[in-house]
Amino acid sequence: MLNIPYPDEAAESASLLRRARDVIPGGVNSPVRAFRSVGGTPRFMRSASGPWLTDVDGRRYVDLVCSWGPMILGHAHPEVLEAVRTTAADGFSFGTPSEHEVALAEEIVARVAPVEQVRLVNSGTEATMSAIRLARGATGRSVIVKFAGCYHGHVDSLLAAAGSGLATFALPDSAGVPASSAAETIVLPYNDVPALEAAFAERGGQIAAVITEACPGNMGVVPPEPGFTEALRQVTAAHGALLISDEVMTGFRCSVAGWFGLEGPYAAGAPDLFTFGKVMGGGFPTAAFGGRADLMAQLAPEGPVYQAGTLSGNPVASAAGLTTLRLCTPEVYARLDEVSRTIAGAVTDEFTRAGVAHRIQWAGSMFSVFFRDGQVRNYADSQAQDTAAFGRFFHGMLRRGVHLPPSAFETWFVSAAMDDEAVETVLSALPGAVADIG
Ligand SMILES: *Cc1c(COP(=O)(O)O)cnc(C)c1O
């Protein structure tokens, strides 16, 4: 652990963390929240409104995490709140079909042209897990190709992220993932068409699907180079494998139709399956996977691939998600763009002035700041950055009222609720935080 530079300001958080550690492993319900890579005490939040978080010690922060993406409109947006209130007043969960889930599915299908049907689930992890099962069921094959540095949730077979080079048997990244499960996963370097072609030349007949982040955001933002997504489509189609585009992070954030809306349609054809989460739940646990109707017909009760969920299509979550999506107008995307360009521009200015090596990469209004020079094309590039410098910068920003994602490998998320005061708070925090890098 690094020193905690300002312990007094986090006294209540520290006390809650001690309580939490007794009953929750590491005191957190998702590991990155523990601040392990930046040190110090994670801030326990009491409330949030618009662009602001307020912690249990009464300190306010501009939120550049946005719950890791979902809070695209800012926190407790009045219209989303109203939708949640009125829907909840009619009951929380029926265990039967309801209109809300139909309306949410219609909204997604209307936005992303190749998606004809979706099934709603409760998390991005469930969406990718189910898409993989469907791909295996539909093809009768078992091997999955993924790319190093792409995160698809904590599905056993997709936790294999290590290993670069050509088609090697991946070693599991997490204890508890059976070697048999990891052995069904081929991990390739991102943006490397020859590696992809070599893997298919060797094992093409066994490969059920390639899964990729539509535009990777979980190793920092690493966009597909021109032609890479097309190559994924061509090579999979040539070998009878499916292409799964994971838009859990990018979906409805990069544009009205996510990354597909920015890069697609593709000359070689659309991905077969898509996964969504984060923004489409508006801060509630709902996610989806979808694609061509003939493929989706393989799912129970129509077909032989089983998939289910007690709370799937939950009316309150569906209403929150639908209202959020409907409020994601072109003006909202324009505001996200404006805010993120302003912040990233100021970061570049301050870092350059101070001589701090950095590189900013983009996916629509999504961006990340790498603490290194030069283009970042893949996971190996992303790992070669100064994470200790990031930790000092992170705490410099936190102390000045800006909550960044607590890891150098994460995307910075802005919300359309960021007004002049919030943006100004970020800009005025930068010079001091950059000086703190030392
Ligand atoms: C966040 C994320 C997931 C996992 O979603 P959870 O809701 O956390 O399970 C999957 N894929 C991508 C690309 C993500 O960013």
Short mmCIF file of C-alpha atoms and ligand atoms in Angstrom, two decimals:
data_model
loop_
_atom_site.label_atom_id
_atom_site.label_comp_id
_atom_site.label_asym_id
_atom_site.label_seq_id
_atom_site.Cartn_x
_atom_site.Cartn_y
_atom_site.Cartn_z
CA MET A 1 0.00 0.00 0.00
CA LEU A 2 1.10 3.54 -0.74
CA ASN A 3 0.89 6.18 1.95
CA ILE A 4 -2.48 7.73 2.45
CA PRO A 5 -1.64 11.37 1.86
CA TYR A 6 -4.72 12.88 3.53
CA PRO A 7 -6.08 10.43 6.10
CA ASP A 8 -8.31 12.92 7.89
CA GLU A 9 -10.42 13.49 4.84
CA ALA A 10 -11.33 9.81 4.60
CA ALA A 11 -11.96 8.94 8.25
CA GLU A 12 -15.52 7.66 7.75
CA SER A 13 -14.55 5.73 4.61
CA ALA A 14 -11.66 4.14 6.51
CA SER A 15 -13.98 3.14 9.32
CA LEU A 16 -16.52 1.64 6.89
CA LEU A 17 -13.71 -0.20 5.12
CA ARG A 18 -12.71 -1.82 8.42
CA ARG A 19 -16.32 -2.94 8.97
CA ALA A 20 -16.61 -4.13 5.39
CA ARG A 21 -13.42 -6.19 5.55
CA ASP A 22 -14.88 -8.30 8.35
CA VAL A 23 -17.81 -9.44 6.26
CA ILE A 24 -16.89 -8.88 2.59
CA PRO A 25 -13.64 -10.19 1.04
CA GLY A 26 -11.29 -7.20 0.74
CA GLY A 27 -14.21 -5.02 1.81
CA VAL A 28 -15.52 -4.72 -1.75
CA ASN A 29 -17.92 -6.48 -4.09
CA SER A 30 -15.82 -5.89 -7.21
CA PRO A 31 -12.01 -5.91 -6.94
CA VAL A 32 -11.08 -2.65 -8.71
CA ARG A 33 -13.05 -0.69 -6.11
CA ALA A 34 -10.46 -1.60 -3.47
CA PHE A 35 -7.86 0.91 -4.81
CA ARG A 36 -5.19 -1.83 -4.77
CA SER A 37 -3.33 -0.44 -7.78
CA VAL A 38 -3.34 3.17 -6.55
CA GLY A 39 -3.16 2.60 -2.79
CA GLY A 40 -5.08 4.46 -0.13
CA THR A 41 -8.63 4.20 1.12
CA PRO A 42 -11.49 3.69 -1.34
CA ARG A 43 -14.14 6.36 -0.86
CA PHE A 44 -17.49 5.03 0.31
CA MET A 45 -20.19 7.07 -1.38
CA ARG A 46 -23.31 8.24 0.35
CA SER A 47 -25.11 9.86 -2.55
CA ALA A 48 -24.75 11.12 -6.09
CA SER A 49 -26.48 13.75 -8.16
CA GLY A 50 -25.76 14.91 -11.71
CA PRO A 51 -21.95 14.91 -12.20
CA TRP A 52 -21.18 14.79 -8.45
CA LEU A 53 -20.48 12.03 -5.95
CA THR A 54 -20.62 12.74 -2.21
CA ASP A 55 -18.74 10.45 0.13
CA VAL A 56 -19.50 9.49 3.73
CA ASP A 57 -17.01 12.10 4.94
CA GLY A 58 -19.04 14.79 3.18
CA ARG A 59 -16.52 15.44 0.38
CA ARG A 60 -17.73 16.07 -3.15
CA TYR A 61 -16.09 14.71 -6.30
CA VAL A 62 -16.66 15.19 -10.00
CA ASP A 63 -17.39 11.65 -11.16
CA LEU A 64 -15.26 10.42 -14.07
CA VAL A 65 -16.14 6.77 -13.38
CA CYS A 66 -19.90 7.04 -13.93
CA SER A 67 -20.36 3.58 -12.39
CA TRP A 68 -17.96 2.34 -15.11
CA GLY A 69 -20.14 3.69 -17.87
CA PRO A 70 -23.86 3.38 -17.09
CA MET A 71 -24.44 6.88 -15.65
CA ILE A 72 -24.21 8.54 -19.05
CA LEU A 73 -26.87 11.11 -18.10
CA GLY A 74 -25.34 11.74 -14.68
CA HIS A 75 -26.68 10.49 -11.35
CA ALA A 76 -30.32 10.42 -10.30
CA HIS A 77 -31.52 12.03 -13.52
CA PRO A 78 -35.01 13.38 -12.70
CA GLU A 79 -36.80 11.61 -15.58
CA VAL A 80 -35.11 8.27 -14.95
CA LEU A 81 -35.87 8.62 -11.25
CA GLU A 82 -39.53 9.26 -12.06
CA ALA A 83 -39.67 6.19 -14.32
CA VAL A 84 -38.16 4.08 -11.55
CA ARG A 85 -40.61 5.45 -8.96
CA THR A 86 -43.75 4.94 -11.03
CA THR A 87 -42.68 1.49 -12.22
CA ALA A 88 -41.69 0.33 -8.74
CA ALA A 89 -45.03 1.50 -7.37
CA ASP A 90 -46.65 -1.12 -9.62
CA GLY A 91 -44.55 -3.97 -8.21
CA PHE A 92 -40.89 -4.94 -8.30
CA SER A 93 -40.77 -8.25 -10.14
CA PHE A 94 -43.45 -10.51 -11.53
CA GLY A 95 -41.67 -13.63 -12.78
CA THR A 96 -43.92 -13.31 -15.83
CA PRO A 97 -43.45 -11.33 -19.03
CA SER A 98 -44.23 -7.59 -18.80
CA GLU A 99 -44.46 -4.65 -21.20
CA HIS A 100 -41.33 -2.85 -19.98
CA GLU A 101 -38.96 -5.54 -21.19
CA VAL A 102 -40.64 -5.60 -24.61
CA ALA A 103 -40.20 -1.85 -24.95
CA LEU A 104 -36.53 -2.04 -23.94
CA ALA A 105 -35.89 -4.84 -26.45
CA GLU A 106 -37.65 -2.82 -29.17
CA GLU A 107 -35.46 0.20 -28.42
CA ILE A 108 -32.25 -1.84 -28.74
CA VAL A 109 -33.38 -3.56 -31.93
CA ALA A 110 -34.36 -0.18 -33.41
CA ARG A 111 -30.91 1.26 -32.70
CA VAL A 112 -28.52 -1.49 -33.82
CA ALA A 113 -29.46 -2.59 -37.33
CA PRO A 114 -28.03 -6.17 -37.36
CA VAL A 115 -29.74 -7.00 -34.05
CA GLU A 116 -33.13 -8.54 -34.81
CA GLN A 117 -33.83 -10.05 -31.41
CA VAL A 118 -32.38 -9.72 -27.93
CA ARG A 119 -32.68 -11.64 -24.72
CA LEU A 120 -32.39 -9.64 -21.51
CA VAL A 121 -30.11 -10.80 -18.70
CA ASN A 122 -28.78 -9.23 -15.48
CA SER A 123 -25.12 -8.43 -16.16
CA GLY A 124 -22.60 -8.12 -18.95
CA THR A 125 -20.99 -11.32 -17.71
CA GLU A 126 -24.24 -13.18 -18.19
CA ALA A 127 -24.61 -11.69 -21.66
CA THR A 128 -21.21 -12.89 -22.89
CA MET A 129 -21.57 -16.26 -21.14
CA SER A 130 -24.91 -16.81 -22.86
CA ALA A 131 -23.64 -15.60 -26.25
CA ILE A 132 -20.77 -18.09 -26.01
CA ARG A 133 -23.16 -20.93 -25.16
CA LEU A 134 -25.39 -19.97 -28.05
CA ALA A 135 -22.41 -19.86 -30.44
CA ARG A 136 -21.28 -23.29 -29.28
CA GLY A 137 -24.80 -24.67 -29.55
CA ALA A 138 -25.35 -23.23 -33.01
CA THR A 139 -22.02 -24.40 -34.45
CA GLY A 140 -21.55 -27.66 -32.56
CA ARG A 141 -17.95 -26.55 -31.86
CA SER A 142 -16.29 -25.64 -28.58
CA VAL A 143 -13.20 -23.44 -29.07
CA ILE A 144 -13.45 -19.68 -28.50
CA VAL A 145 -10.96 -17.07 -29.71
CA LYS A 146 -10.48 -13.93 -27.63
CA PHE A 147 -7.92 -11.14 -27.60
CA ALA A 148 -5.41 -10.37 -24.87
CA GLY A 149 -6.50 -7.32 -22.93
CA CYS A 150 -10.18 -7.67 -23.85
CA TYR A 151 -12.45 -8.15 -20.86
CA HIS A 152 -15.76 -9.90 -21.27
CA GLY A 153 -16.80 -10.29 -17.65
CA HIS A 154 -15.71 -13.07 -15.33
CA VAL A 155 -16.87 -16.03 -17.40
CA ASP A 156 -14.51 -19.01 -16.81
CA SER A 157 -13.53 -19.53 -20.43
CA LEU A 158 -13.02 -15.79 -21.02
CA LEU A 159 -10.81 -15.09 -18.00
CA ALA A 160 -7.87 -16.35 -20.01
CA ALA A 161 -6.32 -13.04 -20.99
CA ALA A 162 -2.63 -13.79 -20.72
CA GLY A 163 -0.42 -15.07 -23.47
CA SER A 164 0.34 -13.50 -26.78
CA GLY A 165 1.71 -14.87 -29.97
CA LEU A 166 0.00 -17.35 -32.21
CA ALA A 167 -2.62 -19.89 -31.33
CA THR A 168 -1.34 -21.15 -28.01
CA PHE A 169 -3.33 -22.90 -25.35
CA ALA A 170 -4.03 -20.14 -22.86
CA LEU A 171 -3.25 -20.48 -19.19
CA PRO A 172 -6.01 -19.39 -16.84
CA ASP A 173 -5.59 -15.92 -15.34
CA SER A 174 -7.65 -16.72 -12.28
CA ALA A 175 -7.35 -19.57 -9.82
CA GLY A 176 -10.48 -21.69 -9.96
CA VAL A 177 -10.74 -21.72 -13.74
CA PRO A 178 -10.29 -25.34 -14.80
CA ALA A 179 -7.49 -25.96 -17.28
CA SER A 180 -10.09 -27.77 -19.39
CA SER A 181 -12.07 -24.56 -19.64
CA ALA A 182 -9.06 -22.38 -20.48
CA ALA A 183 -7.93 -25.00 -22.99
CA GLU A 184 -11.03 -24.22 -25.02
CA THR A 185 -9.87 -20.61 -25.33
CA ILE A 186 -7.30 -19.28 -27.77
CA VAL A 187 -5.88 -15.90 -26.78
CA LEU A 188 -4.48 -13.75 -29.59
CA PRO A 189 -2.85 -10.31 -29.67
CA TYR A 190 -5.27 -7.56 -30.66
CA ASN A 191 -4.95 -5.82 -34.05
CA ASP A 192 -2.91 -8.73 -35.43
CA VAL A 193 -4.52 -10.20 -38.56
CA PRO A 194 -1.68 -12.68 -39.31
CA ALA A 195 -2.06 -14.17 -35.80
CA LEU A 196 -5.79 -14.55 -36.41
CA GLU A 197 -5.23 -16.21 -39.78
CA ALA A 198 -2.64 -18.57 -38.30
CA ALA A 199 -4.99 -19.63 -35.49
CA PHE A 200 -7.76 -20.39 -37.98
CA ALA A 201 -5.39 -22.19 -40.34
CA GLU A 202 -4.48 -24.50 -37.48
CA ARG A 203 -7.80 -25.03 -35.70
CA GLY A 204 -10.48 -23.35 -37.81
CA GLY A 205 -12.74 -26.39 -37.85
CA GLN A 206 -12.95 -26.42 -34.03
CA ILE A 207 -13.61 -22.71 -33.48
CA ALA A 208 -17.17 -21.80 -32.52
CA ALA A 209 -16.66 -18.05 -32.30
CA VAL A 210 -14.36 -15.10 -32.05
CA ILE A 211 -15.39 -12.72 -29.28
CA THR A 212 -13.98 -9.20 -29.29
CA GLU A 213 -14.70 -5.92 -27.61
CA ALA A 214 -16.29 -3.86 -30.40
CA CYS A 215 -13.65 -1.28 -29.55
CA PRO A 216 -11.53 -2.39 -26.60
CA GLY A 217 -11.87 -0.18 -23.54
CA ASN A 218 -10.65 -2.54 -20.81
CA MET A 219 -6.92 -2.17 -21.56
CA GLY A 220 -7.45 1.54 -21.97
CA VAL A 221 -9.04 2.55 -25.26
CA VAL A 222 -7.37 0.62 -28.10
CA PRO A 223 -9.38 1.08 -31.30
CA PRO A 224 -9.36 -1.57 -34.01
CA GLU A 225 -7.05 -0.49 -36.80
CA PRO A 226 -8.73 0.14 -40.17
CA GLY A 227 -9.75 -3.22 -41.62
CA PHE A 228 -9.30 -5.24 -38.42
CA THR A 229 -13.00 -5.70 -37.69
CA GLU A 230 -13.57 -6.51 -41.38
CA ALA A 231 -10.84 -9.15 -41.17
CA LEU A 232 -12.52 -10.69 -38.11
CA ARG A 233 -15.74 -10.97 -40.10
CA GLN A 234 -14.05 -12.39 -43.21
CA VAL A 235 -11.95 -15.00 -41.42
CA THR A 236 -14.75 -16.24 -39.14
CA ALA A 237 -17.22 -16.47 -42.04
CA ALA A 238 -14.71 -18.37 -44.18
CA HIS A 239 -14.38 -21.02 -41.45
CA GLY A 240 -18.03 -21.25 -40.37
CA ALA A 241 -17.35 -19.58 -37.02
CA LEU A 242 -19.45 -16.84 -35.48
CA LEU A 243 -18.35 -13.31 -34.62
CA ILE A 244 -19.49 -11.91 -31.27
CA SER A 245 -19.13 -8.17 -30.81
CA ASP A 246 -19.04 -7.27 -27.12
CA GLU A 247 -20.58 -3.81 -26.84
CA VAL A 248 -21.18 -3.96 -23.08
CA MET A 249 -19.00 -0.87 -22.63
CA THR A 250 -19.33 0.86 -26.01
CA GLY A 251 -23.02 0.13 -26.64
CA PHE A 252 -25.11 3.33 -26.59
CA ARG A 253 -22.08 5.26 -25.28
CA CYS A 254 -19.92 5.73 -28.40
CA SER A 255 -23.00 6.70 -30.44
CA VAL A 256 -26.77 6.07 -30.65
CA ALA A 257 -25.85 2.62 -32.01
CA GLY A 258 -22.63 2.14 -30.05
CA TRP A 259 -19.34 1.29 -31.76
CA PHE A 260 -21.26 -0.35 -34.62
CA GLY A 261 -22.83 3.06 -35.29
CA LEU A 262 -19.36 4.59 -35.68
CA GLU A 263 -17.51 1.86 -37.60
CA GLY A 264 -20.24 -0.20 -39.26
CA PRO A 265 -21.81 -1.37 -41.43
CA TYR A 266 -19.05 -3.68 -42.64
CA ALA A 267 -18.55 -4.69 -46.27
CA ALA A 268 -17.87 -8.25 -45.11
CA GLY A 269 -21.13 -8.37 -43.14
CA ALA A 270 -22.29 -7.67 -39.59
CA PRO A 271 -21.23 -9.56 -36.46
CA ASP A 272 -23.56 -12.49 -35.73
CA LEU A 273 -24.12 -11.68 -32.07
CA PHE A 274 -23.81 -8.57 -29.92
CA THR A 275 -23.69 -8.15 -26.16
CA PHE A 276 -24.85 -5.06 -24.29
CA GLY A 277 -24.88 -3.86 -20.67
CA LYS A 278 -23.79 -0.79 -18.71
CA VAL A 279 -25.62 2.19 -20.37
CA MET A 280 -28.69 0.13 -21.33
CA GLY A 281 -29.47 -0.48 -17.64
CA GLY A 282 -29.23 3.16 -16.61
CA GLY A 283 -27.50 2.08 -13.38
CA PHE A 284 -29.67 -0.98 -12.74
CA PRO A 285 -28.60 -4.59 -13.28
CA THR A 286 -29.77 -5.34 -16.78
CA ALA A 287 -27.89 -6.40 -19.90
CA ALA A 288 -28.63 -8.20 -23.15
CA PHE A 289 -27.33 -10.36 -25.95
CA GLY A 290 -28.83 -10.42 -29.41
CA GLY A 291 -28.37 -10.85 -33.12
CA ARG A 292 -29.94 -12.51 -36.12
CA ALA A 293 -33.39 -13.99 -35.49
CA ASP A 294 -32.44 -17.40 -36.90
CA LEU A 295 -29.58 -17.67 -34.42
CA MET A 296 -31.60 -16.39 -31.48
CA ALA A 297 -34.23 -19.04 -32.34
CA GLN A 298 -31.73 -21.61 -31.07
CA LEU A 299 -32.51 -20.44 -27.52
CA ALA A 300 -35.05 -22.14 -25.27
CA PRO A 301 -38.03 -22.26 -25.43
CA GLU A 302 -37.71 -22.16 -29.26
CA GLY A 303 -34.53 -24.16 -29.52
CA PRO A 304 -32.13 -26.45 -27.66
CA VAL A 305 -29.77 -23.88 -26.02
CA TYR A 306 -30.89 -23.32 -22.43
CA GLN A 307 -30.72 -19.85 -20.91
CA ALA A 308 -32.85 -18.34 -18.12
CA GLY A 309 -33.04 -15.85 -15.25
CA THR A 310 -35.34 -15.26 -12.25
CA LEU A 311 -35.00 -11.47 -12.49
CA SER A 312 -34.25 -11.18 -16.24
CA GLY A 313 -36.26 -8.38 -17.85
CA ASN A 314 -37.01 -6.93 -14.42
CA PRO A 315 -39.63 -4.19 -14.88
CA VAL A 316 -37.90 -1.52 -12.78
CA ALA A 317 -34.49 -2.12 -14.40
CA SER A 318 -36.09 -2.20 -17.85
CA ALA A 319 -37.90 1.10 -17.23
CA ALA A 320 -34.68 2.75 -16.01
CA GLY A 321 -32.78 1.45 -19.03
CA LEU A 322 -35.45 2.39 -21.56
CA THR A 323 -35.81 5.91 -20.15
CA THR A 324 -32.03 6.34 -20.18
CA LEU A 325 -31.77 5.20 -23.80
CA ARG A 326 -34.64 7.46 -24.90
CA LEU A 327 -32.89 10.41 -23.26
CA CYS A 328 -29.63 9.59 -25.07
CA THR A 329 -30.37 12.01 -27.92
CA PRO A 330 -27.89 13.41 -30.45
CA GLU A 331 -27.58 16.47 -28.16
CA VAL A 332 -26.45 14.20 -25.32
CA TYR A 333 -23.77 12.60 -27.50
CA ALA A 334 -22.69 16.07 -28.65
CA ARG A 335 -22.32 17.17 -25.02
CA LEU A 336 -20.31 14.05 -24.13
CA ASP A 337 -18.05 14.83 -27.04
CA GLU A 338 -17.56 18.44 -26.03
CA VAL A 339 -16.84 17.63 -22.37
CA SER A 340 -14.44 14.80 -23.13
CA ARG A 341 -12.50 16.83 -25.75
CA THR A 342 -12.20 19.73 -23.30
CA ILE A 343 -10.89 17.51 -20.49
CA ALA A 344 -8.55 15.49 -22.70
CA GLY A 345 -7.23 18.69 -24.29
CA ALA A 346 -6.42 20.11 -20.87
CA VAL A 347 -4.73 16.85 -19.85
CA THR A 348 -2.54 17.00 -22.96
CA ASP A 349 -1.63 20.64 -22.27
CA GLU A 350 -0.71 20.08 -18.62
CA PHE A 351 1.16 16.82 -19.21
CA THR A 352 3.09 18.33 -22.11
CA ARG A 353 3.96 21.42 -20.09
CA ALA A 354 5.27 19.22 -17.26
CA GLY A 355 7.05 16.79 -19.58
CA VAL A 356 4.95 13.77 -18.49
CA ALA A 357 4.89 10.99 -21.11
CA HIS A 358 1.30 10.33 -22.16
CA ARG A 359 -0.92 9.18 -24.98
CA ILE A 360 -4.68 9.69 -25.32
CA GLN A 361 -6.79 7.31 -27.45
CA TRP A 362 -10.46 7.60 -28.42
CA ALA A 363 -13.63 5.69 -29.19
CA GLY A 364 -16.25 8.35 -29.83
CA SER A 365 -16.37 10.34 -26.60
CA MET A 366 -14.75 7.47 -24.68
CA PHE A 367 -11.07 8.07 -24.03
CA SER A 368 -8.24 6.89 -21.87
CA VAL A 369 -4.91 8.38 -20.87
CA PHE A 370 -1.90 6.07 -21.14
CA PHE A 371 1.12 7.02 -19.07
CA ARG A 372 3.53 6.38 -21.94
CA ASP A 373 4.44 7.79 -25.35
CA GLY A 374 3.54 6.34 -28.72
CA GLN A 375 0.68 4.42 -30.19
CA VAL A 376 -0.98 1.69 -28.11
CA ARG A 377 -2.09 -1.11 -30.44
CA ASN A 378 -2.50 -4.02 -28.05
CA TYR A 379 -2.29 -5.28 -24.49
CA ALA A 380 1.51 -5.50 -24.40
CA ASP A 381 1.73 -1.83 -25.39
CA SER A 382 -0.84 -0.90 -22.76
CA GLN A 383 1.00 -2.76 -20.02
CA ALA A 384 4.19 -0.85 -20.77
CA GLN A 385 3.12 2.33 -18.97
CA ASP A 386 4.10 4.10 -15.77
CA THR A 387 1.39 2.88 -13.40
CA ALA A 388 3.13 4.36 -10.35
CA ALA A 389 2.94 7.82 -11.95
CA PHE A 390 -0.74 7.20 -12.56
CA GLY A 391 -1.24 6.37 -8.86
CA ARG A 392 0.27 9.71 -7.80
CA PHE A 393 -1.80 11.57 -10.37
CA PHE A 394 -4.96 9.72 -9.30
CA HIS A 395 -4.53 10.80 -5.69
CA GLY A 396 -3.66 14.33 -6.75
CA MET A 397 -6.98 14.53 -8.60
CA LEU A 398 -8.92 12.83 -5.79
CA ARG A 399 -7.59 15.28 -3.22
CA ARG A 400 -8.75 18.12 -5.49
CA GLY A 401 -12.27 16.75 -5.87
CA VAL A 402 -12.08 14.61 -9.02
CA HIS A 403 -12.75 10.86 -8.87
CA LEU A 404 -10.94 9.10 -11.72
CA PRO A 405 -11.14 5.35 -12.31
CA PRO A 406 -8.63 3.88 -9.82
CA SER A 407 -6.51 2.11 -12.44
CA ALA A 408 -4.25 3.19 -15.30
CA PHE A 409 -5.95 0.64 -17.57
CA GLU A 410 -9.44 2.08 -17.41
CA THR A 411 -11.43 4.38 -19.62
CA TRP A 412 -12.45 7.79 -18.25
CA PHE A 413 -16.22 8.14 -18.43
CA VAL A 414 -17.93 11.51 -18.68
CA SER A 415 -21.64 12.22 -18.33
CA ALA A 416 -23.90 14.66 -20.14
CA ALA A 417 -24.69 16.16 -16.71
CA MET A 418 -21.21 17.68 -16.53
CA ASP A 419 -21.86 21.41 -16.39
CA ASP A 420 -19.37 24.26 -16.44
CA GLU A 421 -18.70 23.98 -12.70
CA ALA A 422 -17.88 20.26 -12.96
CA VAL A 423 -15.65 20.74 -15.99
CA GLU A 424 -13.92 23.70 -14.36
CA THR A 425 -13.28 21.59 -11.24
CA VAL A 426 -11.49 19.00 -13.39
CA LEU A 427 -9.47 21.61 -15.29
CA SER A 428 -8.35 23.44 -12.17
CA ALA A 429 -7.34 20.18 -10.45
CA LEU A 430 -4.97 19.24 -13.27
CA PRO A 431 -1.92 21.48 -12.69
CA GLY A 432 -1.56 20.46 -9.03
CA ALA A 433 -2.18 16.78 -9.72
CA VAL A 434 0.39 16.82 -12.52
CA ALA A 435 2.87 18.45 -10.14
CA ASP A 436 2.13 15.64 -7.66
CA ILE A 437 3.41 13.09 -10.20
CA GLY A 438 6.82 14.47 -9.31
C1 LIG B 1 -18.11 -4.41 -18.02
C2 LIG B 1 -17.90 -5.33 -19.17
C3 LIG B 1 -18.37 -6.67 -19.14
C4 LIG B 1 -18.95 -7.28 -17.90
O1 LIG B 1 -20.14 -6.69 -17.48
P1 LIG B 1 -20.63 -6.90 -15.96
O2 LIG B 1 -21.98 -6.24 -15.95
O3 LIG B 1 -19.62 -6.24 -15.09
O4 LIG B 1 -20.71 -8.36 -15.73
C5 LIG B 1 -18.26 -7.42 -20.28
N1 LIG B 1 -17.71 -6.92 -21.40
C6 LIG B 1 -17.24 -5.66 -21.46
C7 LIG B 1 -16.65 -5.15 -22.74
C8 LIG B 1 -17.30 -4.83 -20.34
O5 LIG B 1 -16.78 -3.60 -20.40
#
